[in-house]
Tab-separated table of C-alpha atoms and ligand atoms in Angstrom:
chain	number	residue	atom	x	y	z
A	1	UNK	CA	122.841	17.594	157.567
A	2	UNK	CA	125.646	16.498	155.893
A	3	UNK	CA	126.130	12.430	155.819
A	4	UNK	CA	129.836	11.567	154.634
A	5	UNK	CA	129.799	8.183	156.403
A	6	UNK	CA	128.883	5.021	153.764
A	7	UNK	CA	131.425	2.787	155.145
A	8	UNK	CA	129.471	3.003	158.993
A	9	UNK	CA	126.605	2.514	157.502
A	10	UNK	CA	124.568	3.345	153.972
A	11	UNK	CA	121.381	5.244	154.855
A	12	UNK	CA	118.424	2.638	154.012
A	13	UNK	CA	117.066	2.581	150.438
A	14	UNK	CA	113.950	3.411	149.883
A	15	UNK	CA	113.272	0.117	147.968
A	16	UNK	CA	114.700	-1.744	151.224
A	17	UNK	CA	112.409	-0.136	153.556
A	18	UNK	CA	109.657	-1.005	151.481
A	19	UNK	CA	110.426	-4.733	151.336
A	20	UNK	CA	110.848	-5.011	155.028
A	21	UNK	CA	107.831	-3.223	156.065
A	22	UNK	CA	105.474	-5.967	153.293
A	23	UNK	CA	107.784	-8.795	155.333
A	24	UNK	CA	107.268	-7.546	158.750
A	25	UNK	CA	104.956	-10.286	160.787
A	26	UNK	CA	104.356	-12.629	158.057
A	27	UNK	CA	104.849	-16.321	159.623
A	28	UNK	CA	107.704	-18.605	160.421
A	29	UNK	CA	109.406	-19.922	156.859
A	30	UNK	CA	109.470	-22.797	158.087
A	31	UNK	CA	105.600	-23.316	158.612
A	32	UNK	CA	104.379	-25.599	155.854
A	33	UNK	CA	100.884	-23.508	155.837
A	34	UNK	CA	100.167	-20.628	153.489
A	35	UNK	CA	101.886	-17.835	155.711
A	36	UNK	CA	105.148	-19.716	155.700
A	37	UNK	CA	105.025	-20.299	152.482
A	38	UNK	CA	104.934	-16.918	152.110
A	39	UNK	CA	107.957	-16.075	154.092
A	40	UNK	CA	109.861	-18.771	152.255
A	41	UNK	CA	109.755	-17.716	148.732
A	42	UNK	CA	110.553	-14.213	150.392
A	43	UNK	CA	113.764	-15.425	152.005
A	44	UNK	CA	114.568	-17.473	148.527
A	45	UNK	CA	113.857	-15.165	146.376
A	46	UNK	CA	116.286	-12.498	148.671
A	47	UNK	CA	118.797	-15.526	148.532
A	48	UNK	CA	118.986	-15.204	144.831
A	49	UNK	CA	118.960	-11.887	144.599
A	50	UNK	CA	122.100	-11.696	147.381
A	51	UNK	CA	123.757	-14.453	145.687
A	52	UNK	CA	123.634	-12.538	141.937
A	53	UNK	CA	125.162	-9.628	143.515
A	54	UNK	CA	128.485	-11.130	143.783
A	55	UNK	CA	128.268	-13.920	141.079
A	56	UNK	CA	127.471	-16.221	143.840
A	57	UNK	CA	125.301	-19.927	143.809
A	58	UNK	CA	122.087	-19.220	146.083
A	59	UNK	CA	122.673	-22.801	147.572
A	60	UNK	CA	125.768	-21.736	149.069
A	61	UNK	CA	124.178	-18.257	150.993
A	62	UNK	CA	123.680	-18.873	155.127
A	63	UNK	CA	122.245	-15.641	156.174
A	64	UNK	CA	123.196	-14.187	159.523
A	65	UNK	CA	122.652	-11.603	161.909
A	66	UNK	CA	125.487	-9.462	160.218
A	67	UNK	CA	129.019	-9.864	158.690
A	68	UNK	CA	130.408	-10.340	162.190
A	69	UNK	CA	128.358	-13.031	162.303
A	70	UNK	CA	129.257	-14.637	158.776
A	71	UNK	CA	133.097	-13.954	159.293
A	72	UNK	CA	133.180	-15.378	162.466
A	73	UNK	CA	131.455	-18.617	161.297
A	74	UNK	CA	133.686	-18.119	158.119
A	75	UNK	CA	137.081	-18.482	160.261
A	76	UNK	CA	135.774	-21.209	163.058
A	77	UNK	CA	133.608	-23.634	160.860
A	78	UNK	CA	136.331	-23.899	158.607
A	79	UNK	CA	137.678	-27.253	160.473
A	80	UNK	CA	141.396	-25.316	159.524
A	81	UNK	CA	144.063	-25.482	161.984
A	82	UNK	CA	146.350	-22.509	161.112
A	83	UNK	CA	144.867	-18.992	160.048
A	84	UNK	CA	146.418	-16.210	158.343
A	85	UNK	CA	145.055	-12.885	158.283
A	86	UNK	CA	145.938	-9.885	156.849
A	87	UNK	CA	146.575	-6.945	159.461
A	88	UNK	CA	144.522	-4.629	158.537
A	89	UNK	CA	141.212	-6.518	158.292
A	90	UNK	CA	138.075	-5.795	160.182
A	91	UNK	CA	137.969	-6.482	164.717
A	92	UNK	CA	135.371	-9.562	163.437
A	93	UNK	CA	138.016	-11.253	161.760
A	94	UNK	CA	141.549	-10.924	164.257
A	95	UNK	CA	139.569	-11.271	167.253
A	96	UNK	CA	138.319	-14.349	166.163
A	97	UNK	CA	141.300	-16.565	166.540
A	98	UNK	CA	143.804	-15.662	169.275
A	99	UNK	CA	146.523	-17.758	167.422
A	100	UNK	CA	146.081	-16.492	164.166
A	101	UNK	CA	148.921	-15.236	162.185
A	102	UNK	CA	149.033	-11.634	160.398
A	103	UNK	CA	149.806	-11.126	157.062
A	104	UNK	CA	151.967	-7.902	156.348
A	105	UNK	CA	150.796	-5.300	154.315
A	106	UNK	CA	152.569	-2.585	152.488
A	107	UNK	CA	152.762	1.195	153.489
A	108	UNK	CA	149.910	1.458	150.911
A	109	UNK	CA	147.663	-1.282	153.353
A	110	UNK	CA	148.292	-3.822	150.267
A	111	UNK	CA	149.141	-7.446	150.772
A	112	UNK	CA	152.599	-8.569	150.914
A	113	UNK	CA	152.402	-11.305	148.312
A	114	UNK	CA	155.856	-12.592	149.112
A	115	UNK	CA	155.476	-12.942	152.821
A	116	UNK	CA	152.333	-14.891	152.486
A	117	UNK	CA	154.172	-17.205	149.708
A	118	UNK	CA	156.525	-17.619	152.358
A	119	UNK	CA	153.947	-18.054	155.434
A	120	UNK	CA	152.304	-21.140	153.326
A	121	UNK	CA	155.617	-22.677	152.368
A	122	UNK	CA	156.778	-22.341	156.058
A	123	UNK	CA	153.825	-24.735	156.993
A	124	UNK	CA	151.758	-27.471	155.931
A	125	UNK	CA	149.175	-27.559	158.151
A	126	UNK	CA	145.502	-26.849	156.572
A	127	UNK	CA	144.897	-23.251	156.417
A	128	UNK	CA	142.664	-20.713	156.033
A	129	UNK	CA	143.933	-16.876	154.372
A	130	UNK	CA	141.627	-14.334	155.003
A	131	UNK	CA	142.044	-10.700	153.279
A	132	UNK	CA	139.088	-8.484	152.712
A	133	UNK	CA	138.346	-7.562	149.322
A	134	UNK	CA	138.463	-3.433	150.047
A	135	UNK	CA	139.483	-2.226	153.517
A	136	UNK	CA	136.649	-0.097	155.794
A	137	UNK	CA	138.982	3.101	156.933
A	138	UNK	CA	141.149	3.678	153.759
A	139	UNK	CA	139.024	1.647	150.908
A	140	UNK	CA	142.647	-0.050	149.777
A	141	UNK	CA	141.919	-2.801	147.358
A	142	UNK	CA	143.534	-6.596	147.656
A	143	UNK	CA	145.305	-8.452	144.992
A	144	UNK	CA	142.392	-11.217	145.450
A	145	UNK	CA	143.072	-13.290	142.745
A	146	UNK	CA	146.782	-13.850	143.251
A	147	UNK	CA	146.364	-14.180	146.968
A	148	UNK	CA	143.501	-17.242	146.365
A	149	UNK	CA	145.915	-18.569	143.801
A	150	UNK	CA	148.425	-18.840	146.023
A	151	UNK	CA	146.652	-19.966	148.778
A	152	UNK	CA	145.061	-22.599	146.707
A	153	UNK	CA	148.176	-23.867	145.322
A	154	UNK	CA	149.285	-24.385	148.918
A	155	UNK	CA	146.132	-26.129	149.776
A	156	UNK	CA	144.555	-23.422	151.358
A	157	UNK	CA	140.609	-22.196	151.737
A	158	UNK	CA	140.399	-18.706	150.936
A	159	UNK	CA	137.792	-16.280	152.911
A	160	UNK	CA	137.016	-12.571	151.584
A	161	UNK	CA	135.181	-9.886	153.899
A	162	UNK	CA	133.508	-8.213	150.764
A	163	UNK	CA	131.676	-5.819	153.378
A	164	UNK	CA	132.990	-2.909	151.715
A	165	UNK	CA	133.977	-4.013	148.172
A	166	UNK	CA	130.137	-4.777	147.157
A	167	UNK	CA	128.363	-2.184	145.111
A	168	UNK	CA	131.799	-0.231	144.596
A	169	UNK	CA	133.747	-2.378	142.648
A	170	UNK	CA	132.711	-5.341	140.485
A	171	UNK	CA	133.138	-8.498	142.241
A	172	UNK	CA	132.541	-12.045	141.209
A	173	UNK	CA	133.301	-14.818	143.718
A	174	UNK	CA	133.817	-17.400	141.304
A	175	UNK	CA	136.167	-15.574	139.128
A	176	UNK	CA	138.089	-14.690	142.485
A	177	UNK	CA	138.464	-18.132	143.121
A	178	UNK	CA	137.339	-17.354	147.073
A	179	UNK	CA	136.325	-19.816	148.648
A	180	UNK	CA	133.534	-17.913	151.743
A	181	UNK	CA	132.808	-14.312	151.193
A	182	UNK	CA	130.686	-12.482	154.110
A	183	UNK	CA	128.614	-9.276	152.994
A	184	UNK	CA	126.372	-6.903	155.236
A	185	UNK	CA	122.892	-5.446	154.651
A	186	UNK	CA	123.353	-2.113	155.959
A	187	UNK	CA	126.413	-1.091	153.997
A	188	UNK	CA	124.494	-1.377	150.760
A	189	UNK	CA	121.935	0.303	151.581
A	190	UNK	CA	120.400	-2.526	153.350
A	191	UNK	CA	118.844	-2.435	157.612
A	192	UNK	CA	121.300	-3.438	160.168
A	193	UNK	CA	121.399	-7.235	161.512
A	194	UNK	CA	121.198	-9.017	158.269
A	195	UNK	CA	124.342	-10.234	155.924
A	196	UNK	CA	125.071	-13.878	154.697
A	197	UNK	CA	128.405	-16.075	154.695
A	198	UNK	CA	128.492	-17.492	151.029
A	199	UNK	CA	129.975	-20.686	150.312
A	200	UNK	CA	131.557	-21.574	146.871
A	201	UNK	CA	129.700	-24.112	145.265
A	202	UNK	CA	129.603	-27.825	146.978
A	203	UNK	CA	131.171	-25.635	150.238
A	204	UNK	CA	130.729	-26.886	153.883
A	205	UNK	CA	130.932	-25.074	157.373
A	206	UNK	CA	130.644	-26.250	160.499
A	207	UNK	CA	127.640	-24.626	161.983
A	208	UNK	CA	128.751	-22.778	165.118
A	209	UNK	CA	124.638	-21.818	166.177
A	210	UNK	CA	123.361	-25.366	166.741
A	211	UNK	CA	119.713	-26.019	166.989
A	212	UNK	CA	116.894	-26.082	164.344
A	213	UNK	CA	117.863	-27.304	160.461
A	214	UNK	CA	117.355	-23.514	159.209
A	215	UNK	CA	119.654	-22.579	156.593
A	216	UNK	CA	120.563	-26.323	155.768
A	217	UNK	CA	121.809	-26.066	159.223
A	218	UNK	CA	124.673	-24.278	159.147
A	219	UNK	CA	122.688	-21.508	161.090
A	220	UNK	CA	120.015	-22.452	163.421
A	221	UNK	CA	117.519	-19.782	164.010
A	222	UNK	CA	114.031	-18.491	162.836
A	223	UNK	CA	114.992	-16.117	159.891
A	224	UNK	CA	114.734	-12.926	160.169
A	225	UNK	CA	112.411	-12.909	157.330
A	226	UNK	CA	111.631	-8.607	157.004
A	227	UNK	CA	115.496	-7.891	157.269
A	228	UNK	CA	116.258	-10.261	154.983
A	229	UNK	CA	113.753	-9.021	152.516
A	230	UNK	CA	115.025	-5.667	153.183
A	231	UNK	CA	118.585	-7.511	152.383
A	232	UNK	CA	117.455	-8.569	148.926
A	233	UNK	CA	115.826	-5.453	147.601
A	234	UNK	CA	118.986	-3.782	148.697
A	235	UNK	CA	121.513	-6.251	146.695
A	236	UNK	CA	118.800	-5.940	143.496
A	237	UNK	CA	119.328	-1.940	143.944
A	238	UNK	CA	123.201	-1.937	144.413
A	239	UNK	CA	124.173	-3.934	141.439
A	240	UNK	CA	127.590	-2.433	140.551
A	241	UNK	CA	126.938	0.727	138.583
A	242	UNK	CA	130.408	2.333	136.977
A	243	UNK	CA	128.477	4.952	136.307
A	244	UNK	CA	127.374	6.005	139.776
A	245	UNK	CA	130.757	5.068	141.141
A	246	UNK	CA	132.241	7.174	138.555
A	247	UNK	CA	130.209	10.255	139.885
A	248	UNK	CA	131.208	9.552	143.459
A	249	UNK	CA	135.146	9.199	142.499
A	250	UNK	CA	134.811	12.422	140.891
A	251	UNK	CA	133.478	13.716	144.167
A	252	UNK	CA	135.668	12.522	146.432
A	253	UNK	CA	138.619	13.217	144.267
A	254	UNK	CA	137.625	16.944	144.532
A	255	UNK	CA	137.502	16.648	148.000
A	256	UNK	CA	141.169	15.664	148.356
A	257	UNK	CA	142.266	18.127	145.694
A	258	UNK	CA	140.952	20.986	147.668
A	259	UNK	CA	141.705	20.272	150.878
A	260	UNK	CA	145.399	19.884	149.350
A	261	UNK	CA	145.204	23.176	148.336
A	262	UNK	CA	144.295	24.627	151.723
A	263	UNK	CA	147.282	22.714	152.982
A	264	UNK	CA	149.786	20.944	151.223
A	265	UNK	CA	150.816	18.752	154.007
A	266	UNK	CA	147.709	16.951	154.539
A	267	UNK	CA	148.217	13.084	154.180
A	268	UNK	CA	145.633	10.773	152.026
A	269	UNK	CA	145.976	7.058	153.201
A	270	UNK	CA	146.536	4.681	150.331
A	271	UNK	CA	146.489	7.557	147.765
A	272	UNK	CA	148.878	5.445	145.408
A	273	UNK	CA	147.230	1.915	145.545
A	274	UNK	CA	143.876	0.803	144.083
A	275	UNK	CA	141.483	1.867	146.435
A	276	UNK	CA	137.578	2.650	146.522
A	277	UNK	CA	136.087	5.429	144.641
A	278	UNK	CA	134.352	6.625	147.526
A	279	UNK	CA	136.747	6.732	150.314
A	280	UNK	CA	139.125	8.833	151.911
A	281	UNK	CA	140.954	8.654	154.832
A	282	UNK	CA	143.056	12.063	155.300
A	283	UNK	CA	144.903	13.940	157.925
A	284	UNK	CA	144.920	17.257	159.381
A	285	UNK	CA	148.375	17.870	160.203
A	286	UNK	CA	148.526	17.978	164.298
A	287	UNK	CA	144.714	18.005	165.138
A	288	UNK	CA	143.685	14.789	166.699
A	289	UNK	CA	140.620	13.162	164.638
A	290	UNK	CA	138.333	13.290	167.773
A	291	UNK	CA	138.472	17.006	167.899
A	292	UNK	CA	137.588	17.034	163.983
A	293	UNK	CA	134.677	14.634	163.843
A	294	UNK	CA	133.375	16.553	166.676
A	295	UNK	CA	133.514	20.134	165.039
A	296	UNK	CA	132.568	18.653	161.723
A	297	UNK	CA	129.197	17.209	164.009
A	298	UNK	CA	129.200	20.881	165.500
A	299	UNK	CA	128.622	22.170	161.228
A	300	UNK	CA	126.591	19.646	160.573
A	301	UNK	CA	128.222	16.785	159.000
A	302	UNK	CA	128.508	13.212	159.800
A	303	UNK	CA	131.579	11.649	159.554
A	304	UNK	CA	134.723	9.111	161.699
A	305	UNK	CA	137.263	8.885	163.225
A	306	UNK	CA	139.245	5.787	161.222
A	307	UNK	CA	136.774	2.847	161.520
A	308	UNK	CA	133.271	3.690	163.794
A	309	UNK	CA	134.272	0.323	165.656
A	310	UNK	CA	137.185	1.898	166.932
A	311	UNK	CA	135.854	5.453	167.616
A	312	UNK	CA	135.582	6.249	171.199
A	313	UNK	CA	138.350	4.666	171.783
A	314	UNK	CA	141.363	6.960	171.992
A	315	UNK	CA	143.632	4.342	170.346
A	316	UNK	CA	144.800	4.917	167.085
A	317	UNK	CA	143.920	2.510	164.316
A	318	UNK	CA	145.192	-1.153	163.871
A	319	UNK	CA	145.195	-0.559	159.810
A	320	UNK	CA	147.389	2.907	159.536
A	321	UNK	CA	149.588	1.390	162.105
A	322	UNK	CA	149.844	-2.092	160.165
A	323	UNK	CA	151.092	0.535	157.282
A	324	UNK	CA	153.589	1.940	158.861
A	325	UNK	CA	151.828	5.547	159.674
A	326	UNK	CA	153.631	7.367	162.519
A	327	UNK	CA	151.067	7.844	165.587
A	328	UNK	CA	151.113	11.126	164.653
A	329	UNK	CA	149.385	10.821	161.536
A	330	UNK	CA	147.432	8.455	162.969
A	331	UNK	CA	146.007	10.210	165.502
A	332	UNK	CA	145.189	13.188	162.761
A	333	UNK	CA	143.417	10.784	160.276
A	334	UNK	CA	139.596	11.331	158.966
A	335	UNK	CA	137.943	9.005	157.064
A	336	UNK	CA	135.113	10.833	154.804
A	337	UNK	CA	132.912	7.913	152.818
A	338	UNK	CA	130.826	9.194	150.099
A	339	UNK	CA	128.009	7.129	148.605
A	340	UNK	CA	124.330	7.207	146.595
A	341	UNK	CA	123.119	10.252	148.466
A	342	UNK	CA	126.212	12.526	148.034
A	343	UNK	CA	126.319	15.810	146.047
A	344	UNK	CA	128.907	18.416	145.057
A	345	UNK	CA	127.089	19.845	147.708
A	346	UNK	CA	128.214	18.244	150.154
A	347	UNK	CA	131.798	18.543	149.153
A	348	UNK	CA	131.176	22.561	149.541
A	349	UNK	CA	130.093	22.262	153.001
A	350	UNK	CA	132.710	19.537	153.671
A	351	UNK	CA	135.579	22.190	152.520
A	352	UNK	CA	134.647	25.412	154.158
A	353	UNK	CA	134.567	23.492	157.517
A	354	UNK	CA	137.371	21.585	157.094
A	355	UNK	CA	138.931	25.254	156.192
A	356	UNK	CA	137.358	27.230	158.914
A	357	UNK	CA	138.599	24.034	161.651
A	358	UNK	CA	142.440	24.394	160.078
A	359	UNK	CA	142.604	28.174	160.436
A	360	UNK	CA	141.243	28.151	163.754
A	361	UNK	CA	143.125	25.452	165.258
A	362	UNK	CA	146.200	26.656	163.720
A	363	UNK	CA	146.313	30.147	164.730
A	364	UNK	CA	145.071	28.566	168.216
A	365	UNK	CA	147.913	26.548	168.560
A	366	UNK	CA	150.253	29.522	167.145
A	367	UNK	CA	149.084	31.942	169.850
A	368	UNK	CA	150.114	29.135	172.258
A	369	UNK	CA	153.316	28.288	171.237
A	370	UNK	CA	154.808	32.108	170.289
B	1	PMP	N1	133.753	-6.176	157.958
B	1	PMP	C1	133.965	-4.914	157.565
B	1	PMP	C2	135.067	-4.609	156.601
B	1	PMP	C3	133.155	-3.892	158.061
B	1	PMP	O1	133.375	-2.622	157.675
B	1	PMP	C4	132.122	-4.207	158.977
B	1	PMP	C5	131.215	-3.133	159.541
B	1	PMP	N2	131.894	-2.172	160.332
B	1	PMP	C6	131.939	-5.543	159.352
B	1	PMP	C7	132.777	-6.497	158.814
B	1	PMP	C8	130.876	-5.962	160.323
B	1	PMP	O2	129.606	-5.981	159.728
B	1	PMP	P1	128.284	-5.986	160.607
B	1	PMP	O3	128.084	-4.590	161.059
B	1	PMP	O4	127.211	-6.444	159.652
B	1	PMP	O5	128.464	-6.955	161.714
């Protein structure tokens, strides 16, 4: 089979698999006797390793059950009264706050930097901006340094979902000036159910899980020791690699040069902004994405509909409308994700289905409508 689907979720490493397994069942690191001890400098030493991936301080990293998890504690422990989000971020984030105010993006899924100058003039109550550092369905990539500029100039806290940027692009939270960044296990390779809010050095949250003093008590809980050691060997293995990334853009690049050539009018989302190497989220003109994703299954290869959190649901996607995208190419958008596993390959097999799908469905729907 054919995996094209990184952004749902990276298939496990072989390192991280490893590392979870030696951590499964050892004791509670919070036991003072040899087993937890044992546990504990496995959750530390994961800390570190999660906190180097992003140029982070390991004092500031609260692990969680996920990046739901970390942005949602991001946006409500903040003690901020006013919150401003850009449109296109991820369901964890807008359904957070029912009052919280969207930040316009461009027809490229890029930040308005002039509306939100304006939102924080409008208003001086404390706030919290929120953008994500690369976006899950078309891989479009923020201004992040103006934006925290901005925001801090206006006495704002800045939080980044870095879910997607990690690994693909090189970030550095203290260079971005962010202020929280959440980041998920499982989309760097990583098992599903771990990912850690960082705080900026000296940082507070409020926690919002209330109970024992794990995590310096911003997150009550007995750690989940394996996944996090799964966790860290995953952020040791991902360490941005231009190389590798290079490789993949070169990939996916072909991808969207070919299936132009089967049909010119296909539409690639955020084409003309920075976006990830290893995304792409394309149309095919007047065939509704469910149909695709479930012929592409039919041949073999995995891929979604816009984001997997909004698949199954016929509803087209919050982010391509946010840009502007008629509901018509909404409705007809892809998104292929390409990552450490992927081979020219893969492309091949992507193509001649993608080709086979077109011609059928359009001499279909040509014999229907003489
Ligand atoms: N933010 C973004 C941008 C994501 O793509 C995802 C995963 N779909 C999440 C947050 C949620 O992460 P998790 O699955 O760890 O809860």
């Amino acid at each position: 089979a054919v995996y094209m689907d990184y952004n749902a979720g990276a298939p496990i490493r072989e390192d991280a698999r490893a590392a979870l397994t030696a951590a499964l069942g050892v004791g509670n690191a919070s036991s003072v006797h040899a087993f937890g001890r044992a546990a504990r400098r496995i959750v530390e030493d994961a800390r570190g390793d999660v906190a180097a991936l992003v140029g982070g301080d390991p004092e500031g990293v609260i692990f969680t059950s996920g990046a739901t998890e970390a942005n949602n504690l991001a946006l409500k422990g903040s003690g901020c009264r006013r919150v401003l989000v850009s449109a296109i971020e991820h369901p964890s984030v807008l359904e957070v706050d029912g009052d919280c105010e969207r930040i316009a993006v461009d027809g490229e899924g890029v930040v308005d930097l002039n509306i939100l100058a304006r939102m924080l003039d409008d208003d001086d109550t404390p706030a919290m901006v929120c953008v994500m550092a690369a976006n899950n369905e078309t891989g479009v990539l923020q201004p992040l340094r103006e934006i925290a500029r901005l925001a801090h100039d206006a006495g704002a806290l800045v939080h980044c979902d870095a879910v997607q940027a990690v690994g693909k692009v090189a970030l550095d939270m203290a260079e971005l000036g962010v202020d929280t960044m959440s980041l998920s296990a499982h989309k760097i390779g990583g098992p599903q159910g771990a990912g850690a809010l960082l705080l900026a050095a000296g940082g507070r949250i409020d926690a919002e899980i209330r109970g024992g003093a794990q995590e310096k008590g911003f997150r009550a809980g007995t750690e989940n020791v394996a996944a996090i050691a799964g966790f860290g060997a995953a952020a040791r293995a991902v360490r941005f690699d231009a190389r590798e990334m290079a490789r993949v853009k070169a990939l996916r690049d072909d991808l969207e040069r070919r299936v132009r050539a089967i049909c010119s009018d296909v539409r690639i989302f955020s084409a003309a902004a920075e976006r990830l190497a290893n995304t792409s989220c394309l149309t095919m003109p007047d065939v509704v994405a469910q149909t695709q994703v479930m012929a592409f299954d039919l041949a073999g290869i995995a891929l979604s509909a816009g984001a997997a959190c909004a698949s199954g649901k016929v509803r087209p996607s919050h982010v391509l409308g946010a840009m502007g995208a008629s509901s018509r190419d909404a409705s007809c958008a892809l998104r292929v994700s390409l990552g450490y596993g992927s081979t020219a390959r893969d492309i091949d097999r992507f193509i001649d289905a993608w080709g086979v799908l077109y011609t059928r469905m359009h001499n279909t729907a040509a014999t229907a409508n003489p």
